[in-house]
Short mmCIF file of C-alpha atoms in Angstrom, two decimals:
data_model
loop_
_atom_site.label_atom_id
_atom_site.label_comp_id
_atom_site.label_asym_id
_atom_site.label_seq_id
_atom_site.Cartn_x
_atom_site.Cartn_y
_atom_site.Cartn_z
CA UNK A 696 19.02 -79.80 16.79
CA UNK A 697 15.35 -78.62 16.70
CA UNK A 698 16.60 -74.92 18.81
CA UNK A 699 19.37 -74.36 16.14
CA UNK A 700 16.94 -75.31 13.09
CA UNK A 701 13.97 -73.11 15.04
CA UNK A 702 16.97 -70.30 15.20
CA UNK A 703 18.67 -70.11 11.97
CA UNK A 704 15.59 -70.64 10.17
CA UNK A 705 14.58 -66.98 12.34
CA UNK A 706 17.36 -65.37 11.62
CA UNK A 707 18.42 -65.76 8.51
CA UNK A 708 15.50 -65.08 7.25
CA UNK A 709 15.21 -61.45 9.29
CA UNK A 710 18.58 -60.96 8.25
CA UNK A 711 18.82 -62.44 4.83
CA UNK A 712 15.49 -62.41 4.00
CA UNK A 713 15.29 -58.78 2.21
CA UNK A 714 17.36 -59.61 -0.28
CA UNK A 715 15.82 -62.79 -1.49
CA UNK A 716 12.33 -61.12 -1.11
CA UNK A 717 13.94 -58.96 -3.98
CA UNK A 718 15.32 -62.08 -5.82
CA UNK A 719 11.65 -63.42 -5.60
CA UNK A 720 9.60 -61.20 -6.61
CA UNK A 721 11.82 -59.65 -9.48
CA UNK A 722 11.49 -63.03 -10.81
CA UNK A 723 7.70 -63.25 -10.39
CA UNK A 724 7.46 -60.36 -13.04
CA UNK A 725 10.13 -61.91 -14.97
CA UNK A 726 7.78 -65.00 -15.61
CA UNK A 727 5.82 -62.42 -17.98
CA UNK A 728 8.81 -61.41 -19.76
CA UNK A 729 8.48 -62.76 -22.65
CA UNK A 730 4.33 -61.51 -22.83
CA UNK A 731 5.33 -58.26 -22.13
CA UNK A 732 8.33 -58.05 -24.85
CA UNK A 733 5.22 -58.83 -27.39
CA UNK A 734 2.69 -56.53 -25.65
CA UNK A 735 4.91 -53.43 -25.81
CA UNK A 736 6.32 -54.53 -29.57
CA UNK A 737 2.49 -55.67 -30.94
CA UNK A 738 2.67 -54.33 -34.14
CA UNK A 739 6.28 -56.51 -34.86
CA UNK A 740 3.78 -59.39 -33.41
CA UNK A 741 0.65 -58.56 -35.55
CA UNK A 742 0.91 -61.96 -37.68
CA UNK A 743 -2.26 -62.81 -40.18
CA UNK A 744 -2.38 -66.06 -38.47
CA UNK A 745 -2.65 -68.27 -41.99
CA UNK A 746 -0.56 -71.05 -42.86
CA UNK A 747 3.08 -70.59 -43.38
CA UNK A 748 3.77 -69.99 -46.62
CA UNK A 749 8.42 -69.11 -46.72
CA UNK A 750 10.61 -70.72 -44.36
CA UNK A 751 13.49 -69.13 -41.75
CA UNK A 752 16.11 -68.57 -44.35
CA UNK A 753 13.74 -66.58 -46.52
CA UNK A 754 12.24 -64.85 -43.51
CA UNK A 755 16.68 -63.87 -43.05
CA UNK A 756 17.08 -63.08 -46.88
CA UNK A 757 13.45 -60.49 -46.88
CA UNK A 758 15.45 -58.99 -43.82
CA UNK A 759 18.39 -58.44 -45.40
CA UNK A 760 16.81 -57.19 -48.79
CA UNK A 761 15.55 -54.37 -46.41
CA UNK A 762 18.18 -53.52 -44.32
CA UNK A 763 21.18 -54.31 -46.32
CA UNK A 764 23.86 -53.20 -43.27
CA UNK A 765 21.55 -55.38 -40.65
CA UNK A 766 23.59 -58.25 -39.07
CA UNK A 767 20.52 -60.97 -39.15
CA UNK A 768 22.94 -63.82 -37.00
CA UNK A 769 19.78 -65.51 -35.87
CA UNK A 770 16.10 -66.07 -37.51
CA UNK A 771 13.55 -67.86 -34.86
CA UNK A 772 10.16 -69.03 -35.02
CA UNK A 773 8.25 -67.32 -32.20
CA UNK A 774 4.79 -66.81 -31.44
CA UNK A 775 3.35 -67.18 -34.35
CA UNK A 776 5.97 -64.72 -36.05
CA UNK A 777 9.81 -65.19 -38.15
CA UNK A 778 12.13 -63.03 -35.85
CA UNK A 779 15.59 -61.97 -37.35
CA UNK A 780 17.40 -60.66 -34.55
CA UNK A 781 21.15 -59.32 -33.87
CA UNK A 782 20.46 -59.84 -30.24
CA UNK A 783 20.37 -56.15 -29.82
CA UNK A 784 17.55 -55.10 -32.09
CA UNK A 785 15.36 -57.68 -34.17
CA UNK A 786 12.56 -57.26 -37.37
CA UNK A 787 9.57 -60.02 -37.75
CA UNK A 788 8.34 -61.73 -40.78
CA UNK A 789 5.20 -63.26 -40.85
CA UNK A 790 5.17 -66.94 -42.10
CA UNK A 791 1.72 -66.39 -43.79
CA UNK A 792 2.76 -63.58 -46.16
CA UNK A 793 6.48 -63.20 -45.82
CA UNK A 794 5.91 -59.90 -45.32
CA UNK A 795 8.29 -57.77 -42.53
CA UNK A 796 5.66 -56.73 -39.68
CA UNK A 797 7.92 -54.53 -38.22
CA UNK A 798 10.78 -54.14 -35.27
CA UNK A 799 11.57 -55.20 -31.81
CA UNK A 800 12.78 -53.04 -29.72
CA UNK A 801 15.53 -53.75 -26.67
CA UNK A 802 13.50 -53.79 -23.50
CA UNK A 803 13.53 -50.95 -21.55
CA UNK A 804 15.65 -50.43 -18.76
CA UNK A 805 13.46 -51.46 -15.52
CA UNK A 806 12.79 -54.90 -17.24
CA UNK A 807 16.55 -55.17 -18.21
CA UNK A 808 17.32 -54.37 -14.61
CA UNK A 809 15.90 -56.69 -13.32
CA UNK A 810 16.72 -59.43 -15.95
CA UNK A 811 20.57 -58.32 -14.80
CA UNK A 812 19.39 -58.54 -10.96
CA UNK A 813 17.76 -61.71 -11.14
CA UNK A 814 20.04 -64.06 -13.65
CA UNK A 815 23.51 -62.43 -13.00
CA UNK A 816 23.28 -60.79 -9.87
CA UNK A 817 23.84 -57.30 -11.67
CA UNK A 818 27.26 -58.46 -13.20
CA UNK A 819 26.07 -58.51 -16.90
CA UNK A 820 27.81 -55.41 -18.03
CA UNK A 821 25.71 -54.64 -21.22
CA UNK A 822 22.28 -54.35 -18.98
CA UNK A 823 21.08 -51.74 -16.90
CA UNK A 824 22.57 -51.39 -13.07
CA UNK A 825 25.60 -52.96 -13.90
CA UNK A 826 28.04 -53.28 -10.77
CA UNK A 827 31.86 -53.80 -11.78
CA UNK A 828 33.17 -55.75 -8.70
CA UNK A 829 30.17 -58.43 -9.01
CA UNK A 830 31.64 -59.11 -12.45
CA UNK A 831 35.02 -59.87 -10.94
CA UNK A 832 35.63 -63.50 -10.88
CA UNK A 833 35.79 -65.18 -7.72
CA UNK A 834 38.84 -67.05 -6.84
CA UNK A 835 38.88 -70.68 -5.84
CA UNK A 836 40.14 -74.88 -6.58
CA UNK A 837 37.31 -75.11 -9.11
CA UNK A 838 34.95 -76.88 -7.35
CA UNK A 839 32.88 -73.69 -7.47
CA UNK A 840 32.19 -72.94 -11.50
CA UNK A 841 31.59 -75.96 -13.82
CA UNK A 842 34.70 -77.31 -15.32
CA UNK A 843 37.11 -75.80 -13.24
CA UNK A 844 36.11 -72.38 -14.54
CA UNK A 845 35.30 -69.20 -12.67
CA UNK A 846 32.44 -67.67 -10.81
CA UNK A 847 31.86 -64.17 -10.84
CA UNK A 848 30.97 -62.09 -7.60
CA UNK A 849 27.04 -62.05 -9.05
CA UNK A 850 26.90 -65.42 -9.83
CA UNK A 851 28.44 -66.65 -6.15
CA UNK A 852 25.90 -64.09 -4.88
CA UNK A 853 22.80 -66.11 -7.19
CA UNK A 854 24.41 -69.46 -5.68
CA UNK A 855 24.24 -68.56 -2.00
CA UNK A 856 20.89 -67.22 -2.29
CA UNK A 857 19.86 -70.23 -4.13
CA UNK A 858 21.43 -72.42 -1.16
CA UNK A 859 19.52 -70.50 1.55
CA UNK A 860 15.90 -71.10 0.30
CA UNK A 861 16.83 -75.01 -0.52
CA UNK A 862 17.96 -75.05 3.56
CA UNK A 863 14.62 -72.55 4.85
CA UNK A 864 12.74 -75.13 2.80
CA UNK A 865 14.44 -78.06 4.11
CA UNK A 866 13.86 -76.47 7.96
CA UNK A 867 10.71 -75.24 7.29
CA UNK A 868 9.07 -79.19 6.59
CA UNK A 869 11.64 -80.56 9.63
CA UNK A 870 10.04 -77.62 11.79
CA UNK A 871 6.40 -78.33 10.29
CA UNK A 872 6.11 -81.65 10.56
CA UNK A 873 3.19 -82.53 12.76
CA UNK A 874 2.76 -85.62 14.79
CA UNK A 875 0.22 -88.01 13.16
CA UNK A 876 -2.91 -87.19 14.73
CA UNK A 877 -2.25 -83.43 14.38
CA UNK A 878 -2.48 -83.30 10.52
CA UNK A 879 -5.54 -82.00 9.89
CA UNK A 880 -4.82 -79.04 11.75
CA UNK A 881 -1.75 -78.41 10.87
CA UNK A 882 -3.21 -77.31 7.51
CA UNK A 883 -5.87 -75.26 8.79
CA UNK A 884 -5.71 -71.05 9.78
CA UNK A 885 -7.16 -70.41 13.20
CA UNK A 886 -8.65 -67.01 11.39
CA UNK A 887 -10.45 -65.65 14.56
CA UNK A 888 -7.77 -66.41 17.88
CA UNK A 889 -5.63 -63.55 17.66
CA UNK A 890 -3.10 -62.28 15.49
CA UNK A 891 -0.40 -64.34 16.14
CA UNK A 892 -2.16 -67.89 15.54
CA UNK A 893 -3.71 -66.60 12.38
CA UNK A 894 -0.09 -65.50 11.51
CA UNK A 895 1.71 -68.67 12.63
CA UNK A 896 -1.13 -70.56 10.76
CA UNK A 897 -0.64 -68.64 7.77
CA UNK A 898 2.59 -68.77 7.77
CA UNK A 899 2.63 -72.93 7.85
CA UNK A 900 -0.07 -73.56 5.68
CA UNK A 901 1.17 -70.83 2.86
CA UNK A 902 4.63 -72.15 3.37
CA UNK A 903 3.69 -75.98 2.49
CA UNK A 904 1.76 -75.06 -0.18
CA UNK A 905 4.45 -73.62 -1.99
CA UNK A 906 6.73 -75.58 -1.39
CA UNK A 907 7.23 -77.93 -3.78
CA UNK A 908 7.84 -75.30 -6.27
CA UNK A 909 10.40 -73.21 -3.59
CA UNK A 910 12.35 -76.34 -3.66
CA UNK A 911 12.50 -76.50 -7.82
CA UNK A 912 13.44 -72.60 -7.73
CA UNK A 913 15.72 -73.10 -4.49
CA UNK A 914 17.93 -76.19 -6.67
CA UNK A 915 17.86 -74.69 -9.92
CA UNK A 916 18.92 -71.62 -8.80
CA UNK A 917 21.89 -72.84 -7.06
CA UNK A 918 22.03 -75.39 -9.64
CA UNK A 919 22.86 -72.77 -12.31
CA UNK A 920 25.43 -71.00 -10.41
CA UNK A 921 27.20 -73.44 -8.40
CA UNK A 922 28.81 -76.54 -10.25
CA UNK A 923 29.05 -79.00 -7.40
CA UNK A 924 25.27 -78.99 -7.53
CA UNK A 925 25.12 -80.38 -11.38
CA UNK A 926 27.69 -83.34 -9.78
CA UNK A 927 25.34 -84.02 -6.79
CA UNK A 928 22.45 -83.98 -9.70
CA UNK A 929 23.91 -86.43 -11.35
CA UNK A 930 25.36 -88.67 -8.31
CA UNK A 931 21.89 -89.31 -7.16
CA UNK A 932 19.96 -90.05 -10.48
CA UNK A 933 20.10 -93.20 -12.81
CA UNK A 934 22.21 -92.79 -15.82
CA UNK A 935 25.31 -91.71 -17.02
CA UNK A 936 25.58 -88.18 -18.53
CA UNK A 937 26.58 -88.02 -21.96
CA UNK A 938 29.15 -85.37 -23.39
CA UNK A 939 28.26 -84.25 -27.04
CA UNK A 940 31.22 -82.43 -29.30
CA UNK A 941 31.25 -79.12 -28.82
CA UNK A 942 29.00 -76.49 -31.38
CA UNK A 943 32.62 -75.51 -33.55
CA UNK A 944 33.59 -75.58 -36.68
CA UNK A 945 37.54 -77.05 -37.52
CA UNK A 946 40.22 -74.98 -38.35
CA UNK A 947 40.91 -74.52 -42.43
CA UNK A 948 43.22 -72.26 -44.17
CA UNK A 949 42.27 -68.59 -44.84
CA UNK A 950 39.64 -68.21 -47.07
CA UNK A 951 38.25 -71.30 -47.40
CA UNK A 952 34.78 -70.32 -48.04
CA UNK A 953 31.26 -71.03 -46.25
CA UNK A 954 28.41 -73.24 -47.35
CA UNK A 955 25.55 -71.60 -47.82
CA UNK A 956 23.10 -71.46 -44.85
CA UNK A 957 20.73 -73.49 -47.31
CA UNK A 958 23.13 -76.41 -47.32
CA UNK A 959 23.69 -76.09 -43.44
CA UNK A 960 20.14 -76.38 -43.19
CA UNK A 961 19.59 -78.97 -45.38
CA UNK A 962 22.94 -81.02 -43.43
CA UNK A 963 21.34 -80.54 -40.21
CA UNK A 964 17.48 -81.81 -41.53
CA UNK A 965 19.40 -84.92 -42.50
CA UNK A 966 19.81 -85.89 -39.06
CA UNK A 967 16.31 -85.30 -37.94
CA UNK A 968 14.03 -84.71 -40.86
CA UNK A 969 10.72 -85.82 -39.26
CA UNK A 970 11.54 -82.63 -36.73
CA UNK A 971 10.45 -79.69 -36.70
CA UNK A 972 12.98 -76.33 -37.36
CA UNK A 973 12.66 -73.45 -35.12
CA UNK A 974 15.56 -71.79 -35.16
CA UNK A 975 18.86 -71.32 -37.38
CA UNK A 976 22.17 -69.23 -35.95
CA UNK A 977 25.00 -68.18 -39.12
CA UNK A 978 28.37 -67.79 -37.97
CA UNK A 979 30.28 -64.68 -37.24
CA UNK A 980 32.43 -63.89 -40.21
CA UNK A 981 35.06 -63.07 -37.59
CA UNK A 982 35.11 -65.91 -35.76
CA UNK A 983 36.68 -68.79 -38.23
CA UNK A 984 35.55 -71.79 -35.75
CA UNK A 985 32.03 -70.37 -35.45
CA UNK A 986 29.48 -73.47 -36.87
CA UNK A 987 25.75 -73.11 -38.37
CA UNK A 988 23.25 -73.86 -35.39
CA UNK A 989 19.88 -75.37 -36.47
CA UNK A 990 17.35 -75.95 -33.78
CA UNK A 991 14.30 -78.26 -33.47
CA UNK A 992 11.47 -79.39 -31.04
CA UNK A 993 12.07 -82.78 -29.78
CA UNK A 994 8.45 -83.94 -28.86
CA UNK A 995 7.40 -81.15 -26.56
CA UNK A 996 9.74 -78.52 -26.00
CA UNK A 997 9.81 -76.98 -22.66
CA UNK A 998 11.01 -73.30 -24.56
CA UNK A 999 8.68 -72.97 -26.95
CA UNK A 1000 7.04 -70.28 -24.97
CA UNK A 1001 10.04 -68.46 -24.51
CA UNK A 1002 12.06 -66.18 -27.23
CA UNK A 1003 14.36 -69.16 -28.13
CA UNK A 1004 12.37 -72.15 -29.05
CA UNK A 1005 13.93 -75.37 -29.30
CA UNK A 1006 15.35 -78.66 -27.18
CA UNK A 1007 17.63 -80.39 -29.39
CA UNK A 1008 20.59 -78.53 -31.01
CA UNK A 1009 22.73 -79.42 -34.22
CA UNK A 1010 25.96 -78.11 -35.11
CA UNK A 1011 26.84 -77.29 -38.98
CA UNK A 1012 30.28 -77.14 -39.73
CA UNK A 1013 30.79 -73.93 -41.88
CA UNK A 1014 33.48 -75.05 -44.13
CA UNK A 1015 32.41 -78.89 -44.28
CA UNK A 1016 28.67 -79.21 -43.85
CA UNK A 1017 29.36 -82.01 -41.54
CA UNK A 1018 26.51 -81.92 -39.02
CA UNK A 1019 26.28 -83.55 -35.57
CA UNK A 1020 23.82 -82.96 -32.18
CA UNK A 1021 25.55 -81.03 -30.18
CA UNK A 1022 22.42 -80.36 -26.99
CA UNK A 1023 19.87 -82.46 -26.33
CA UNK A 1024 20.91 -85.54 -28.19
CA UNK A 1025 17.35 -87.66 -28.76
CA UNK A 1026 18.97 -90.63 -26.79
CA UNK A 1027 20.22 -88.72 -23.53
CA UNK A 1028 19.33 -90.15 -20.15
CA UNK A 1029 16.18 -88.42 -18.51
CA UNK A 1030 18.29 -86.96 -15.72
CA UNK A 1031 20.49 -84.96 -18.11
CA UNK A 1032 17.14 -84.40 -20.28
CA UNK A 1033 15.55 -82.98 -16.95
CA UNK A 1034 18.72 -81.10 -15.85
CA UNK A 1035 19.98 -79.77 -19.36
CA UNK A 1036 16.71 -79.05 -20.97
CA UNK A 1037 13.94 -79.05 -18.34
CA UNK A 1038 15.54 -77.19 -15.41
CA UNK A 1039 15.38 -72.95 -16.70
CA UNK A 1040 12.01 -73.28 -18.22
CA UNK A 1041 10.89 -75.01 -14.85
CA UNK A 1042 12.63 -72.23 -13.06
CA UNK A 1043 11.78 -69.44 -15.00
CA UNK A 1044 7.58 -70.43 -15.41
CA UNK A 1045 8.64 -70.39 -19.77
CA UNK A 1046 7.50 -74.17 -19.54
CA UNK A 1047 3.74 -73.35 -19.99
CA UNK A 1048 1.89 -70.31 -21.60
CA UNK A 1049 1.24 -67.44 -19.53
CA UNK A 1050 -2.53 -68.51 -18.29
CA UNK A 1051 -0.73 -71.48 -16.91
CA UNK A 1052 2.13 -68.70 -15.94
CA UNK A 1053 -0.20 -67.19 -13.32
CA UNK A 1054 0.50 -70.56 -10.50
CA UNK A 1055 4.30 -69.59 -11.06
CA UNK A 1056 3.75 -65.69 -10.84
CA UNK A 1057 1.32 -66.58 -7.50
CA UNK A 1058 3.52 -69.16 -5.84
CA UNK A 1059 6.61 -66.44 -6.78
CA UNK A 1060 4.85 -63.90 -5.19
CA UNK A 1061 4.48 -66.19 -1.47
CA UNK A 1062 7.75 -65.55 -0.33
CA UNK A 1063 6.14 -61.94 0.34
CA UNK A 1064 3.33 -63.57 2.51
CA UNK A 1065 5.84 -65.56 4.51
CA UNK A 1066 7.82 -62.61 4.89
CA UNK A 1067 5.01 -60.61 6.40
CA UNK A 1068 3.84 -63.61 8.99
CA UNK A 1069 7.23 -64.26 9.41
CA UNK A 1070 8.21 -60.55 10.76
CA UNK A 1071 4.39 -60.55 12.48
CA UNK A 1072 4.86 -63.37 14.61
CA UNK A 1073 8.95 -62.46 15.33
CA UNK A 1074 7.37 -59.46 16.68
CA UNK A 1075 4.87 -60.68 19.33
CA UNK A 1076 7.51 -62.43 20.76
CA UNK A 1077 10.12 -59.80 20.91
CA UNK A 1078 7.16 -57.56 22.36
CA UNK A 1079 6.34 -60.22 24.84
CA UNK A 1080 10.13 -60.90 25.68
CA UNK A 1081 11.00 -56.81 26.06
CA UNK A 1082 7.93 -56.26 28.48
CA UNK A 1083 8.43 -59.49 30.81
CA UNK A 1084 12.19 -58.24 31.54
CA UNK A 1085 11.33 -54.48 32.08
CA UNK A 1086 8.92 -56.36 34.55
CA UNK A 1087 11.59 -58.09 36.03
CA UNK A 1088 13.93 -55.23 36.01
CA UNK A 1089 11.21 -53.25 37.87
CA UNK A 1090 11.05 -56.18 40.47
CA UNK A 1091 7.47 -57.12 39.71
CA UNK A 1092 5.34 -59.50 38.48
CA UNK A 1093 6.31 -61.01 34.27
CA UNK A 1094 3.05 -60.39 32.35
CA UNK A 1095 1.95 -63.37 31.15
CA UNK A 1096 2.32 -63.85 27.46
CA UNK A 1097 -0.91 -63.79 24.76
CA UNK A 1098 -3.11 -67.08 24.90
CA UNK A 1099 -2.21 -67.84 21.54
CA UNK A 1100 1.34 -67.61 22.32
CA UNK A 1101 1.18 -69.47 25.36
CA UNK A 1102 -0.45 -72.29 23.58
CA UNK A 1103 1.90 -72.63 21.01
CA UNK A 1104 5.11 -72.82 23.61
CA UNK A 1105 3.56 -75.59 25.39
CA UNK A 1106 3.49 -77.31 22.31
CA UNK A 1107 6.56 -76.41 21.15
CA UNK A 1108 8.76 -74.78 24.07
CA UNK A 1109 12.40 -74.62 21.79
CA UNK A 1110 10.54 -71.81 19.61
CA UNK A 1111 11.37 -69.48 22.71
CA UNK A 1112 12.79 -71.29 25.79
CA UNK A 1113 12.77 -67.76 27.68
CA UNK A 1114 8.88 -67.36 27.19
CA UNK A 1115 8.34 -71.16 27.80
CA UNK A 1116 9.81 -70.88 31.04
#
């Protein structure tokens, strides 16, 4: 069992390993996304910084007043600024004066690239390097998507990547773990015996270290791809997770009429009015089952660093005004709280500000450095294998292998039986 974990822990990572390097480290700049959205828009994010003096809706209606053919769906509160957005293009208010600061542009292309690389495996067809037959959905019994529904090539693609870090984690503590009285050094970097203990140290020590957070981003990532890993979530934690009705609106005749947003507002502040509003969605006008969405901060709210504040979710009905929760209901078991609510900004680093970004962007980033002692040490061995059987092959004497190595094999022979021997 130890050979084969020692083996396909090797080689799929020489194998595999390129592409999740790439998965990695595009999400390592990703953790700065939403910083450097604001840095490259910092006029739109100017604010005065004094204390709000209009609300979201009249953030939407100063919007509108100016750009009478703008489709303002959504208005969030965001850093410090009112941000009325089509999802395309978006114009900031700030609170303070109700004044528009100015616009937000789309991202540019490398950053959307990547956005498309890392979440959707380059099958989201509206961003940049947009591959057709990864947006193809993947065939199977439904124990794939969630709910029986589909999986596209990307997302399968996300999933199995997300799989193999969760098992190089998982082999990487079995092939670790040191026998009791050898715990002290197994955390420590023999800096001046050669490179291939300094490599092999590096490689351990680095690896543990980041581990705990490999194993979040390893889960999650498979987690958000791969539906049997929700059921496995929820077959191993307390509670029972609870279903909440669905964000729609019923079906009335043709032209019944909307409420106002005001009234949706006012419906969904009913439920929770010692919360506070972040966000408010309006329905499409061609979509008749579309609802009002009002969103608020539920204690602390893992996404308030990110571009859509907000935990719990409440569903207006447009024709009605009936309002009911519809995500993150305040009396949800922790495991669905931690899964539903708790598991992307985790993931993504959005969970903290970006000082407290920089241990997510650094342990991101380690997958390089095991990588790099990874390939290093693979090497001394291969050289040490190829020039022991050109020895043989010449009928002379094997070389013997570097010190370093040789110490390591009598420890641990199954890391390369042929050397060992």
């Amino acid at each position: 069992m130890r050979r084969f974990m020692i083996v396909s822990h090797r080689w799929l990572s020489l194998v595999l390993g390129i592409v999740l390097l790439a998965l990695t480290t595009s999400g390592a700049i990703l953790i700065y996304r939403p910083e450097l959205q604001r840095a490259m828009n910092h006029t739109a994010y100017a604010a005065s910084g004094g204390p709000a003096t209009t609300t979201l809706l009249q953030a939407r209606a100063t919007v509108l007043r100016a750009h009478p053919t703008y489709d303002a769906e959504t208005v969030i509160e965001e850093n410090g600024v009112y941000r009325v957005t089509d999802f395309t293009t978006s114009w900031t208010v700030d609170p303070a004066t109700g004044k528009i600061l100015g616009e937000v542009h789309k991202e540019p292309g490398w950053l959307g690239f990547l956005d498309n690389f890392h979440e959707c495996g380059l099958s989201c067809e509206d961003y940049p390097g947009y591959v057709a037959f990864l947006a193809a959905d993947i065939p199977h019994t439904g124990w794939l998507g969630y709910e029986g529904s589909n999986i596209s090539g990307g997302g399968l693609l996300l999933g199995v990547f997300g799989l193999l870090l969760l098992y190089l984690c998982l082999t990487g503590i079995w092939l670790w773990f040191p026998r009791p009285s050898a715990w002290r050094s197994s955390m420590d970097v023999r800096w001046r015996r050669g490179r291939f203990a300094r490599d092999t140290d590096l490689h351990k020590v680095a690896g543990m270290i980041a581990i705990p957070l490999l194993l979040v981003w390893a889960v999650t990532a498979a987690g958000f791809e791969l539906g049997f890993m929700e059921k496995a979530w929820y077959a191993v934690t307390p509670g029972t997770e609870q279903h909440l009705p669905d964000a729609v609106s019923a079906e009335a005749p043709k032209g019944t009429p909307d409420v106002s947003p005001a009234v949706a507002v006012s419906a969904a502040q009913a439920l929770h009015p010692r919360m506070h509003m972040v966000a408010v969605d309006v329905p499409s006008t061609d979509d008749a089952t579309a609802s009002y969405i009002v969103y608020f901060q539920n204690g602390y709210d893992p996404y308030e660093h990110t571009e859509y504040p907000g935990d719990l979710g409440v569903s207006v009905d447009r024709h009605t005004g009936k309002a009911h929760d519809f995500y993150g209901a305040v009396d949800q078991p922790v495991a669905q709280d931690i899964w539903g609510s708790w598991s992307y900004p985790v993931h993504s680093g959005y969970i903290v500000n970006g000082w407290w970004g920089l241990i997510w962007f650094v342990f991101a980033l380690s997958p390089l450095l095991l990588a790099v002692t990874g390939v290093s040490t693979w090497l001394v061995r291969h050289s040490s294998r190829k020039r022991r059987r050109a020895a043989v092959r010449a009928g002379g004497v094997a070389p013997a292998v570097p010190a370093e190595l040789a110490e390591e094999l009598g420890e641990d022979p199954e890391k390369d039986p042929e050397l060992a021997r």
